[in-house]
mmCIF file of C-alpha atoms in Angstrom:
data_model
loop_
_atom_site.group_PDB
_atom_site.id
_atom_site.type_symbol
_atom_site.label_atom_id
_atom_site.label_comp_id
_atom_site.label_asym_id
_atom_site.label_seq_id
_atom_site.Cartn_x
_atom_site.Cartn_y
_atom_site.Cartn_z
ATOM 1 C CA ALA A 1 -16.627 -19.903 215.215
ATOM 2 C CA VAL A 2 -16.914 -17.864 218.390
ATOM 3 C CA VAL A 3 -13.926 -15.686 219.271
ATOM 4 C CA ILE A 4 -13.386 -14.255 222.739
ATOM 5 C CA SER A 5 -10.499 -11.824 222.995
ATOM 6 C CA ALA A 6 -8.355 -11.529 226.100
ATOM 7 C CA ALA A 7 -9.319 -7.852 226.294
ATOM 8 C CA THR A 8 -13.001 -8.724 226.303
ATOM 9 C CA LEU A 9 -12.479 -11.266 229.057
ATOM 10 C CA HIS A 10 -10.490 -8.770 231.137
ATOM 11 C CA HIS A 11 -13.018 -6.003 230.683
ATOM 12 C CA HIS A 12 -16.004 -8.072 231.691
ATOM 13 C CA HIS A 13 -14.283 -10.044 234.442
ATOM 14 C CA SER A 14 -11.883 -7.524 236.004
ATOM 15 C CA SER A 15 -12.979 -8.605 239.467
ATOM 16 C CA ALA A 16 -12.862 -12.326 238.680
ATOM 17 C CA THR A 17 -11.178 -14.670 241.102
ATOM 18 C CA PRO A 18 -8.422 -17.064 239.890
ATOM 19 C CA LYS A 19 -10.932 -19.943 239.960
ATOM 20 C CA MET A 20 -13.363 -17.927 237.852
ATOM 21 C CA MET A 21 -10.583 -17.228 235.356
ATOM 22 C CA VAL A 22 -9.837 -20.946 235.238
ATOM 23 C CA ARG A 23 -13.459 -21.579 234.292
ATOM 24 C CA ILE A 24 -13.258 -18.866 231.610
ATOM 25 C CA GLY A 25 -10.129 -20.512 230.254
ATOM 26 C CA ALA A 26 -11.896 -23.868 230.115
ATOM 27 C CA VAL A 27 -14.758 -22.289 228.164
ATOM 28 C CA ALA A 28 -12.312 -20.700 225.721
ATOM 29 C CA LEU A 29 -10.602 -24.060 225.248
ATOM 30 C CA ALA A 30 -13.933 -25.751 224.683
ATOM 31 C CA LEU A 31 -14.694 -23.202 221.984
ATOM 32 C CA VAL A 32 -11.531 -24.300 220.170
ATOM 33 C CA GLY A 33 -13.380 -27.507 219.322
ATOM 34 C CA LEU A 34 -16.142 -25.518 217.640
ATOM 35 C CA THR A 35 -13.885 -24.259 214.842
ATOM 36 C CA SER A 36 -13.616 -26.238 211.630
ATOM 37 C CA ALA A 37 -10.541 -27.495 209.799
ATOM 38 C CA GLN A 38 -10.727 -27.737 206.031
ATOM 39 C CA SER A 39 -9.542 -30.641 203.909
ATOM 40 C CA SER A 40 -7.650 -30.178 200.646
ATOM 41 C CA GLY A 41 -10.816 -30.887 198.643
ATOM 42 C CA CYS A 42 -12.433 -27.535 199.391
ATOM 43 C CA ARG A 43 -13.347 -25.458 196.316
ATOM 44 C CA ARG A 44 -12.984 -28.518 194.054
ATOM 45 C CA GLU A 45 -15.765 -29.702 191.793
ATOM 46 C CA PRO A 46 -17.119 -32.916 193.435
ATOM 47 C CA PRO A 47 -16.644 -36.111 191.393
ATOM 48 C CA GLN A 48 -19.978 -37.579 192.497
ATOM 49 C CA ARG A 49 -23.434 -36.110 191.990
ATOM 50 C CA ILE A 50 -24.820 -33.997 194.789
ATOM 51 C CA GLY A 51 -28.025 -35.207 196.430
ATOM 52 C CA GLN A 52 -27.515 -38.806 195.296
ATOM 53 C CA THR A 53 -25.820 -41.987 196.490
ATOM 54 C CA THR A 54 -22.986 -43.228 194.259
ATOM 55 C CA VAL A 55 -20.889 -46.407 194.279
ATOM 56 C CA VAL A 56 -17.145 -45.696 194.260
ATOM 57 C CA ASN A 57 -14.504 -48.339 193.493
ATOM 58 C CA ILE A 58 -11.166 -48.193 195.264
ATOM 59 C CA LYS A 59 -8.027 -50.361 195.222
ATOM 60 C CA ASP A 60 -6.683 -51.133 198.686
ATOM 61 C CA GLN A 61 -4.159 -53.737 199.891
ATOM 62 C CA GLY A 62 -4.233 -55.293 196.445
ATOM 63 C CA ALA A 63 -7.988 -55.871 196.594
ATOM 64 C CA ASP A 64 -10.827 -54.307 194.629
ATOM 65 C CA ARG A 65 -13.031 -52.645 197.239
ATOM 66 C CA PHE A 66 -15.923 -50.206 197.059
ATOM 67 C CA TYR A 67 -18.127 -47.966 199.133
ATOM 68 C CA ARG A 68 -21.323 -45.998 198.710
ATOM 69 C CA ILE A 69 -21.211 -42.246 199.282
ATOM 70 C CA HIS A 70 -24.169 -39.917 199.718
ATOM 71 C CA VAL A 71 -23.396 -36.229 199.223
ATOM 72 C CA PRO A 72 -26.147 -34.071 200.774
ATOM 73 C CA SER A 73 -28.243 -31.914 198.484
ATOM 74 C CA GLY A 74 -27.003 -28.749 200.193
ATOM 75 C CA TYR A 75 -23.283 -29.515 199.789
ATOM 76 C CA ASN A 76 -21.160 -26.402 199.130
ATOM 77 C CA VAL A 77 -17.546 -26.637 197.918
ATOM 78 C CA ASP A 78 -16.649 -23.649 200.134
ATOM 79 C CA GLU A 79 -18.187 -24.945 203.369
ATOM 80 C CA PRO A 80 -16.443 -27.811 205.224
ATOM 81 C CA ALA A 81 -18.928 -30.651 205.748
ATOM 82 C CA PRO A 82 -18.860 -33.338 208.465
ATOM 83 C CA ILE A 83 -18.607 -36.983 207.375
ATOM 84 C CA VAL A 84 -20.162 -40.114 208.898
ATOM 85 C CA PHE A 85 -18.989 -43.663 208.156
ATOM 86 C CA SER A 86 -21.754 -46.270 208.514
ATOM 87 C CA TYR A 87 -20.557 -49.904 208.657
ATOM 88 C CA HIS A 88 -22.845 -52.864 207.894
ATOM 89 C CA GLY A 89 -23.183 -56.115 209.839
ATOM 90 C CA TRP A 90 -21.640 -59.515 209.077
ATOM 91 C CA GLY A 91 -22.957 -60.966 205.825
ATOM 92 C CA SER A 92 -24.747 -57.741 204.982
ATOM 93 C CA SER A 93 -23.807 -55.072 202.420
ATOM 94 C CA ALA A 94 -23.319 -51.356 201.929
ATOM 95 C CA SER A 95 -26.536 -51.087 199.906
ATOM 96 C CA PHE A 96 -28.609 -52.903 202.559
ATOM 97 C CA ASN A 97 -27.019 -50.827 205.299
ATOM 98 C CA GLU A 98 -28.005 -47.563 203.654
ATOM 99 C CA GLY A 99 -31.644 -48.543 204.122
ATOM 100 C CA TYR A 100 -31.121 -50.324 207.452
ATOM 101 C CA MET A 101 -29.278 -47.637 209.443
ATOM 102 C CA GLY A 102 -30.999 -44.804 207.597
ATOM 103 C CA PHE A 103 -28.390 -42.021 207.599
ATOM 104 C CA THR A 104 -29.110 -40.778 204.066
ATOM 105 C CA LYS A 105 -32.152 -38.626 204.860
ATOM 106 C CA THR A 106 -30.460 -37.337 208.019
ATOM 107 C CA SER A 107 -27.465 -36.443 205.849
ATOM 108 C CA ASP A 108 -29.646 -34.285 203.594
ATOM 109 C CA THR A 109 -31.346 -32.658 206.575
ATOM 110 C CA HIS A 110 -28.151 -31.746 208.425
ATOM 111 C CA GLY A 111 -25.621 -31.400 205.607
ATOM 112 C CA PHE A 112 -23.100 -34.152 206.338
ATOM 113 C CA ILE A 113 -21.613 -36.640 203.868
ATOM 114 C CA VAL A 114 -22.319 -40.293 204.668
ATOM 115 C CA VAL A 115 -20.164 -43.221 203.560
ATOM 116 C CA TYR A 116 -21.259 -46.863 203.537
ATOM 117 C CA PRO A 117 -18.146 -49.096 203.148
ATOM 118 C CA GLU A 118 -18.527 -52.640 201.816
ATOM 119 C CA GLY A 119 -16.861 -55.423 203.831
ATOM 120 C CA MET A 120 -14.685 -58.132 202.280
ATOM 121 C CA SER A 121 -16.167 -61.495 201.341
ATOM 122 C CA ASP A 122 -13.222 -63.814 200.779
ATOM 123 C CA TYR A 123 -14.565 -66.821 202.687
ATOM 124 C CA ASN A 124 -14.997 -69.218 199.754
ATOM 125 C CA ARG A 125 -13.763 -67.102 196.859
ATOM 126 C CA ASN A 126 -12.525 -63.566 196.245
ATOM 127 C CA SER A 127 -15.738 -62.149 194.796
ATOM 128 C CA ASN A 128 -18.529 -60.944 197.059
ATOM 129 C CA ASN A 129 -20.693 -63.925 197.914
ATOM 130 C CA GLY A 130 -22.700 -62.992 200.987
ATOM 131 C CA TRP A 131 -19.906 -63.322 203.567
ATOM 132 C CA GLN A 132 -19.071 -59.604 203.734
ATOM 133 C CA SER A 133 -17.313 -58.733 206.986
ATOM 134 C CA PHE A 134 -15.011 -56.286 208.747
ATOM 135 C CA ASN A 135 -11.827 -57.167 210.629
ATOM 136 C CA ALA A 136 -12.446 -55.557 214.021
ATOM 137 C CA VAL A 137 -11.611 -55.652 217.755
ATOM 138 C CA GLY A 138 -10.376 -59.228 217.938
ATOM 139 C CA SER A 139 -12.285 -60.968 215.140
ATOM 140 C CA THR A 140 -9.069 -62.319 213.542
ATOM 141 C CA THR A 141 -6.588 -62.325 216.430
ATOM 142 C CA THR A 142 -8.455 -64.785 218.616
ATOM 143 C CA LEU A 143 -6.678 -66.722 221.350
ATOM 144 C CA GLY A 144 -9.378 -69.274 222.169
ATOM 145 C CA ASP A 145 -11.549 -67.610 224.813
ATOM 146 C CA GLU A 146 -13.508 -65.573 222.285
ATOM 147 C CA CYS A 147 -15.890 -68.442 221.572
ATOM 148 C CA THR A 148 -17.239 -71.419 223.506
ATOM 149 C CA LYS A 149 -15.846 -74.932 223.018
ATOM 150 C CA SER A 150 -18.875 -75.913 220.949
ATOM 151 C CA THR A 151 -18.394 -72.976 218.546
ATOM 152 C CA THR A 152 -15.973 -72.646 215.649
ATOM 153 C CA GLY A 153 -15.356 -69.655 213.430
ATOM 154 C CA TYR A 154 -14.987 -69.149 209.682
ATOM 155 C CA CYS A 155 -11.602 -69.321 207.998
ATOM 156 C CA TYR A 156 -11.493 -66.557 205.382
ATOM 157 C CA GLN A 157 -8.860 -66.874 202.647
ATOM 158 C CA SER A 158 -6.999 -63.778 203.822
ATOM 159 C CA CYS A 159 -6.647 -65.370 207.269
ATOM 160 C CA GLY A 160 -5.812 -68.880 206.096
ATOM 161 C CA SER A 161 -2.958 -67.521 203.996
ATOM 162 C CA ARG A 162 -1.204 -66.097 207.084
ATOM 163 C CA ALA A 163 1.770 -67.988 208.537
ATOM 164 C CA GLN A 164 -0.293 -68.831 211.618
ATOM 165 C CA GLY A 165 -3.401 -69.637 209.556
ATOM 166 C CA CYS A 166 -6.809 -69.254 211.232
ATOM 167 C CA GLY A 167 -7.532 -69.279 214.929
ATOM 168 C CA ARG A 168 -10.414 -71.471 216.109
ATOM 169 C CA CYS A 169 -12.589 -68.434 216.872
ATOM 170 C CA ASP A 170 -11.565 -66.241 213.903
ATOM 171 C CA TRP A 171 -14.657 -65.350 211.889
ATOM 172 C CA THR A 172 -14.088 -62.359 209.563
ATOM 173 C CA THR A 173 -11.809 -61.283 206.757
ATOM 174 C CA CYS A 174 -8.190 -60.539 207.668
ATOM 175 C CA TYR A 175 -7.893 -57.512 205.395
ATOM 176 C CA ASP A 176 -6.952 -54.431 207.434
ATOM 177 C CA ASP A 177 -10.228 -52.508 207.532
ATOM 178 C CA ALA A 178 -8.787 -49.656 209.580
ATOM 179 C CA ALA A 179 -6.379 -49.082 206.694
ATOM 180 C CA PHE A 180 -9.306 -49.429 204.253
ATOM 181 C CA THR A 181 -11.161 -46.767 206.246
ATOM 182 C CA GLU A 182 -8.166 -44.436 206.048
ATOM 183 C CA ALA A 183 -7.887 -44.997 202.304
ATOM 184 C CA ILE A 184 -11.542 -44.001 201.864
ATOM 185 C CA LEU A 185 -11.101 -40.977 204.105
ATOM 186 C CA ASP A 186 -7.946 -39.860 202.250
ATOM 187 C CA SER A 187 -9.785 -40.078 198.933
ATOM 188 C CA ILE A 188 -12.873 -38.197 200.126
ATOM 189 C CA GLU A 189 -10.883 -35.463 201.890
ATOM 190 C CA ALA A 190 -8.990 -34.880 198.626
ATOM 191 C CA ASP A 191 -12.200 -34.653 196.567
ATOM 192 C CA TYR A 192 -14.591 -32.905 198.956
ATOM 193 C CA CYS A 193 -14.595 -30.013 201.406
ATOM 194 C CA ILE A 194 -14.498 -31.957 204.689
ATOM 195 C CA ASP A 195 -14.409 -30.584 208.222
ATOM 196 C CA THR A 196 -11.565 -32.734 209.541
ATOM 197 C CA LYS A 197 -12.598 -32.021 213.148
ATOM 198 C CA ARG A 198 -15.986 -33.644 212.464
ATOM 199 C CA VAL A 199 -15.263 -37.157 211.195
ATOM 200 C CA PHE A 200 -17.481 -39.823 212.787
ATOM 201 C CA ALA A 201 -18.242 -43.544 212.628
ATOM 202 C CA ALA A 202 -21.318 -45.655 213.333
ATOM 203 C CA GLY A 203 -22.144 -49.268 212.594
ATOM 204 C CA TYR A 204 -24.272 -52.205 213.616
ATOM 205 C CA SER A 205 -23.282 -55.704 214.824
ATOM 206 C CA ASN A 206 -19.955 -56.516 213.100
ATOM 207 C CA GLY A 207 -20.220 -52.921 211.867
ATOM 208 C CA GLY A 208 -20.544 -51.729 215.467
ATOM 209 C CA MET A 209 -17.341 -53.586 216.219
ATOM 210 C CA MET A 210 -15.802 -51.826 213.211
ATOM 211 C CA ALA A 211 -16.820 -48.444 214.630
ATOM 212 C CA TYR A 212 -14.870 -49.362 217.786
ATOM 213 C CA GLU A 213 -11.947 -50.447 215.573
ATOM 214 C CA ALA A 214 -11.995 -47.080 213.797
ATOM 215 C CA GLY A 215 -12.014 -45.286 217.156
ATOM 216 C CA LEU A 216 -9.024 -47.318 218.326
ATOM 217 C CA ARG A 217 -6.922 -47.537 215.161
ATOM 218 C CA VAL A 218 -7.856 -44.290 213.383
ATOM 219 C CA GLY A 219 -8.679 -42.310 216.501
ATOM 220 C CA ASP A 220 -6.419 -39.441 215.479
ATOM 221 C CA ARG A 221 -8.931 -38.655 212.712
ATOM 222 C CA PHE A 222 -12.273 -39.677 214.250
ATOM 223 C CA ALA A 223 -13.966 -37.426 216.799
ATOM 224 C CA ALA A 224 -16.758 -39.728 218.026
ATOM 225 C CA ILE A 225 -18.274 -43.142 217.354
ATOM 226 C CA VAL A 226 -21.740 -44.664 217.780
ATOM 227 C CA PRO A 227 -21.412 -48.481 217.727
ATOM 228 C CA GLY A 228 -24.618 -50.503 217.809
ATOM 229 C CA GLY A 229 -25.014 -54.170 218.807
ATOM 230 C CA GLY A 230 -21.286 -54.925 218.680
ATOM 231 C CA THR A 231 -18.545 -54.786 221.319
ATOM 232 C CA PRO A 232 -14.945 -56.072 221.457
ATOM 233 C CA PHE A 233 -14.384 -59.756 222.075
ATOM 234 C CA VAL A 234 -13.369 -60.905 225.544
ATOM 235 C CA GLY A 235 -9.634 -60.288 225.856
ATOM 236 C CA HIS A 236 -9.712 -57.443 223.321
ATOM 237 C CA ASN A 237 -11.190 -54.589 225.365
ATOM 238 C CA ASN A 238 -8.201 -52.370 224.638
ATOM 239 C CA ALA A 239 -7.823 -48.803 225.861
ATOM 240 C CA PRO A 240 -7.641 -46.154 223.128
ATOM 241 C CA PRO A 241 -4.238 -44.390 222.842
ATOM 242 C CA VAL A 242 -5.591 -41.006 223.921
ATOM 243 C CA SER A 243 -2.221 -39.270 224.394
ATOM 244 C CA ARG A 244 -1.496 -39.905 220.709
ATOM 245 C CA ASN A 245 -4.952 -39.685 219.124
ATOM 246 C CA GLY A 246 -6.848 -37.226 221.278
ATOM 247 C CA ALA A 247 -10.382 -37.844 222.478
ATOM 248 C CA VAL A 248 -12.904 -40.159 220.804
ATOM 249 C CA SER A 249 -16.326 -39.933 222.451
ATOM 250 C CA VAL A 250 -18.577 -43.011 222.413
ATOM 251 C CA MET A 251 -22.319 -43.664 222.452
ATOM 252 C CA ASP A 252 -23.031 -47.422 222.504
ATOM 253 C CA LEU A 253 -26.509 -48.596 221.432
ATOM 254 C CA HIS A 254 -27.855 -52.003 222.488
ATOM 255 C CA GLY A 255 -31.288 -53.589 222.491
ATOM 256 C CA THR A 256 -32.288 -54.882 225.915
ATOM 257 C CA SER A 257 -33.183 -58.319 224.532
ATOM 258 C CA ASP A 258 -30.156 -58.629 222.211
ATOM 259 C CA ARG A 259 -28.809 -62.192 222.474
ATOM 260 C CA SER A 260 -26.462 -62.051 219.455
ATOM 261 C CA CYS A 261 -24.206 -59.530 221.210
ATOM 262 C CA PRO A 262 -25.715 -59.064 224.670
ATOM 263 C CA ALA A 263 -25.154 -55.767 226.448
ATOM 264 C CA ASN A 264 -24.790 -57.127 229.977
ATOM 265 C CA ASP A 265 -23.772 -60.772 229.554
ATOM 266 C CA THR A 266 -20.662 -62.265 227.994
ATOM 267 C CA THR A 267 -21.763 -65.262 225.924
ATOM 268 C CA SER A 268 -24.079 -64.816 222.952
ATOM 269 C CA VAL A 269 -26.784 -67.277 221.963
ATOM 270 C CA ASP A 270 -24.483 -68.697 219.257
ATOM 271 C CA GLY A 271 -21.449 -69.124 221.495
ATOM 272 C CA TRP A 272 -19.340 -65.950 221.072
ATOM 273 C CA ASN A 273 -17.890 -64.131 224.076
ATOM 274 C CA TYR A 274 -18.143 -60.337 224.055
ATOM 275 C CA GLU A 275 -17.146 -57.734 226.619
ATOM 276 C CA PRO A 276 -20.185 -56.324 228.454
ATOM 277 C CA VAL A 277 -20.852 -52.697 227.514
ATOM 278 C CA ASP A 278 -20.159 -51.349 231.021
ATOM 279 C CA ASN A 279 -16.637 -52.791 230.924
ATOM 280 C CA VAL A 280 -15.946 -51.123 227.591
ATOM 281 C CA MET A 281 -17.262 -47.739 228.739
ATOM 282 C CA LYS A 282 -15.167 -47.857 231.923
ATOM 283 C CA VAL A 283 -11.981 -48.640 229.963
ATOM 284 C CA TRP A 284 -12.580 -45.791 227.507
ATOM 285 C CA ALA A 285 -13.573 -43.297 230.221
ATOM 286 C CA THR A 286 -10.538 -44.175 232.341
ATOM 287 C CA ALA A 287 -8.206 -43.862 229.333
ATOM 288 C CA HIS A 288 -9.570 -40.354 228.728
ATOM 289 C CA GLY A 289 -8.812 -39.268 232.290
ATOM 290 C CA CYS A 290 -12.438 -39.146 233.428
ATOM 291 C CA SER A 291 -12.864 -39.242 237.188
ATOM 292 C CA ASN A 292 -15.175 -41.820 238.785
ATOM 293 C CA SER A 293 -15.305 -43.731 235.499
ATOM 294 C CA ALA A 294 -17.584 -46.411 236.967
ATOM 295 C CA SER A 295 -20.250 -43.918 238.086
ATOM 296 C CA MET A 296 -23.337 -43.429 235.925
ATOM 297 C CA VAL A 297 -25.769 -40.532 235.527
ATOM 298 C CA LYS A 298 -28.716 -40.076 233.177
ATOM 299 C CA TYR A 299 -27.751 -38.757 229.724
ATOM 300 C CA ASN A 300 -30.670 -36.903 228.167
ATOM 301 C CA THR A 301 -31.432 -37.121 224.442
ATOM 302 C CA ALA A 302 -34.167 -35.754 222.188
ATOM 303 C CA GLU A 303 -35.219 -39.349 221.429
ATOM 304 C CA ASP A 304 -35.733 -40.466 225.049
ATOM 305 C CA GLY A 305 -38.659 -42.845 225.412
ATOM 306 C CA ASP A 306 -38.728 -43.920 221.748
ATOM 307 C CA THR A 307 -38.789 -47.754 221.944
ATOM 308 C CA LYS A 308 -38.114 -47.136 225.671
ATOM 309 C CA LEU A 309 -34.737 -45.515 224.905
ATOM 310 C CA TRP A 310 -32.716 -44.724 228.034
ATOM 311 C CA CYS A 311 -29.110 -43.488 228.144
ATOM 312 C CA VAL A 312 -26.519 -43.036 230.893
ATOM 313 C CA LYS A 313 -23.008 -41.556 230.800
ATOM 314 C CA PHE A 314 -19.950 -42.809 232.649
ATOM 315 C CA GLY A 315 -17.670 -40.730 234.845
ATOM 316 C CA SER A 316 -16.917 -37.030 234.927
ATOM 317 C CA CYS A 317 -15.013 -36.159 231.759
ATOM 318 C CA ALA A 318 -13.519 -33.097 230.079
ATOM 319 C CA ASP A 319 -15.845 -30.687 228.289
ATOM 320 C CA GLY A 320 -16.946 -32.137 224.961
ATOM 321 C CA VAL A 321 -15.984 -35.714 225.885
ATOM 322 C CA ASP A 322 -18.611 -38.321 226.815
ATOM 323 C CA PHE A 323 -18.966 -42.097 227.178
ATOM 324 C CA VAL A 324 -22.599 -43.092 226.954
ATOM 325 C CA ARG A 325 -24.502 -46.358 226.783
ATOM 326 C CA CYS A 326 -28.078 -46.461 225.563
ATOM 327 C CA SER A 327 -30.592 -49.288 225.816
ATOM 328 C CA TYR A 328 -33.934 -49.690 224.099
ATOM 329 C CA ASN A 329 -36.659 -52.293 223.845
ATOM 330 C CA LEU A 330 -35.472 -54.363 220.855
ATOM 331 C CA GLY A 331 -33.382 -57.452 220.167
ATOM 332 C CA HIS A 332 -30.401 -57.469 217.808
ATOM 333 C CA HIS A 333 -31.501 -54.441 215.793
ATOM 334 C CA TRP A 334 -30.397 -50.851 215.218
ATOM 335 C CA LEU A 335 -32.750 -48.361 216.852
ATOM 336 C CA GLY A 336 -35.289 -47.228 214.239
ATOM 337 C CA TYR A 337 -33.968 -49.782 211.734
ATOM 338 C CA ASN A 338 -35.165 -49.797 208.104
ATOM 339 C CA SER A 339 -36.288 -46.180 208.433
ATOM 340 C CA ASN A 340 -34.598 -43.459 206.363
ATOM 341 C CA GLY A 341 -33.799 -40.723 208.875
ATOM 342 C CA GLY A 342 -35.031 -42.964 211.703
ATOM 343 C CA THR A 343 -34.510 -42.686 215.444
ATOM 344 C CA GLY A 344 -31.040 -44.264 215.521
ATOM 345 C CA ALA A 345 -29.724 -42.023 212.743
ATOM 346 C CA ARG A 346 -31.131 -38.911 214.426
ATOM 347 C CA LEU A 347 -29.776 -39.959 217.836
ATOM 348 C CA ALA A 348 -26.323 -40.691 216.417
ATOM 349 C CA TRP A 349 -26.174 -37.394 214.541
ATOM 350 C CA ALA A 350 -27.201 -35.419 217.639
ATOM 351 C CA PHE A 351 -24.328 -37.065 219.530
ATOM 352 C CA PHE A 352 -21.885 -36.483 216.680
ATOM 353 C CA SER A 353 -22.830 -32.828 216.251
ATOM 354 C CA ALA A 354 -22.157 -32.219 219.967
ATOM 355 C CA HIS A 355 -18.726 -33.900 219.866
ATOM 356 C CA PRO A 356 -16.220 -32.346 217.443
ATOM 357 C CA LYS A 357 -12.623 -33.485 217.768
ATOM 358 C CA VAL A 358 -10.825 -32.648 221.010
ATOM 359 C CA SER A 359 -7.107 -33.025 220.347
ATOM 360 C CA ALA A 360 -4.620 -34.545 222.772
ATOM 361 C CA ALA A 361 -3.181 -31.069 223.445
ATOM 362 C CA GLU A 362 -6.634 -29.588 224.138
ATOM 363 C CA LEU A 363 -7.509 -32.512 226.386
ATOM 364 C CA ASN A 364 -4.239 -32.151 228.271
ATOM 365 C CA ASN A 365 -4.766 -28.412 228.771
ATOM 366 C CA MET A 366 -8.309 -28.955 230.067
ATOM 367 C CA SER A 367 -6.999 -31.595 232.464
ATOM 368 C CA LYS A 368 -4.374 -29.194 233.825
ATOM 369 C CA ILE A 369 -6.952 -26.415 234.272
ATOM 370 C CA SER A 370 -9.345 -28.689 236.169
ATOM 371 C CA GLN A 371 -6.565 -29.572 238.621
ATOM 372 C CA GLU A 372 -5.643 -25.959 239.403
#
């Protein structure tokens, strides 16, 4: 952490104008986000082997669930580590996703813990049977406009057992996966030394939607999200509750020729209606108090040009808060897919590492300073 004392500021800026002092104050506030906050698991012997990926079983909402966890080879029980959740796509699995999104090698390189949750597969029976899914941003609360008239969803058992049954466009499990995420996070924070200001989520397709869900529902604990190839359904582009949860920065990744969840159109090739990425970014930027939330400027990354990667950010936001959309020359695929430590994993981690948690109080103070 960097500490700047008031005496130091006064000594070096004795002739500073009020506006200069405001800027200094903003810098000092921004530095607050650089400090770490330890979880209760610090100094405890880790239950899983360091440098390996382990399957962990967990009971949640009466169901037997599990996740994969990779603890980096350099993990130290005295040093708070960041954590990244990586959610798989519909019908996929935690084990496939570890290879597909490729965070494991990046985890070892940069020293963060990565978690690969397994979605529920209760479409035909309770055991996993290839229908693994996450309940996210409108997938089980559909009102009818989320899919075209020629499309019908999938009635999972957990949805069919509700009083209202299944909506025509419902298509995932109805288990509460935000609560599942919190249960995993509670368990890991109790067992490992976690930097609670550096908790992040990424995912692809249905997993990208789940990253948005985590940012909305568990936004008090997540600092930033990188959803890929998945946006909220039409009618479910909800603003995050920033005054309660603090800031959650977003980098959305979409292939330019993605037709399964198109970036710029509404209706997918198989008849599902998603919010265009620009609409989502504007809602999130506006909710965070960014000015000119519809304006876009180039956002530079170390991976620019890889598969024609190009990123822009929306609005003028507080220090340490960004809303970015990135496009690249692929269809419905994660950038650098099937590559351990690939482009998408590196890009996501670079964004995460630059965006520790900015609390509601810190955001509010920065907003007041900018207006003075």
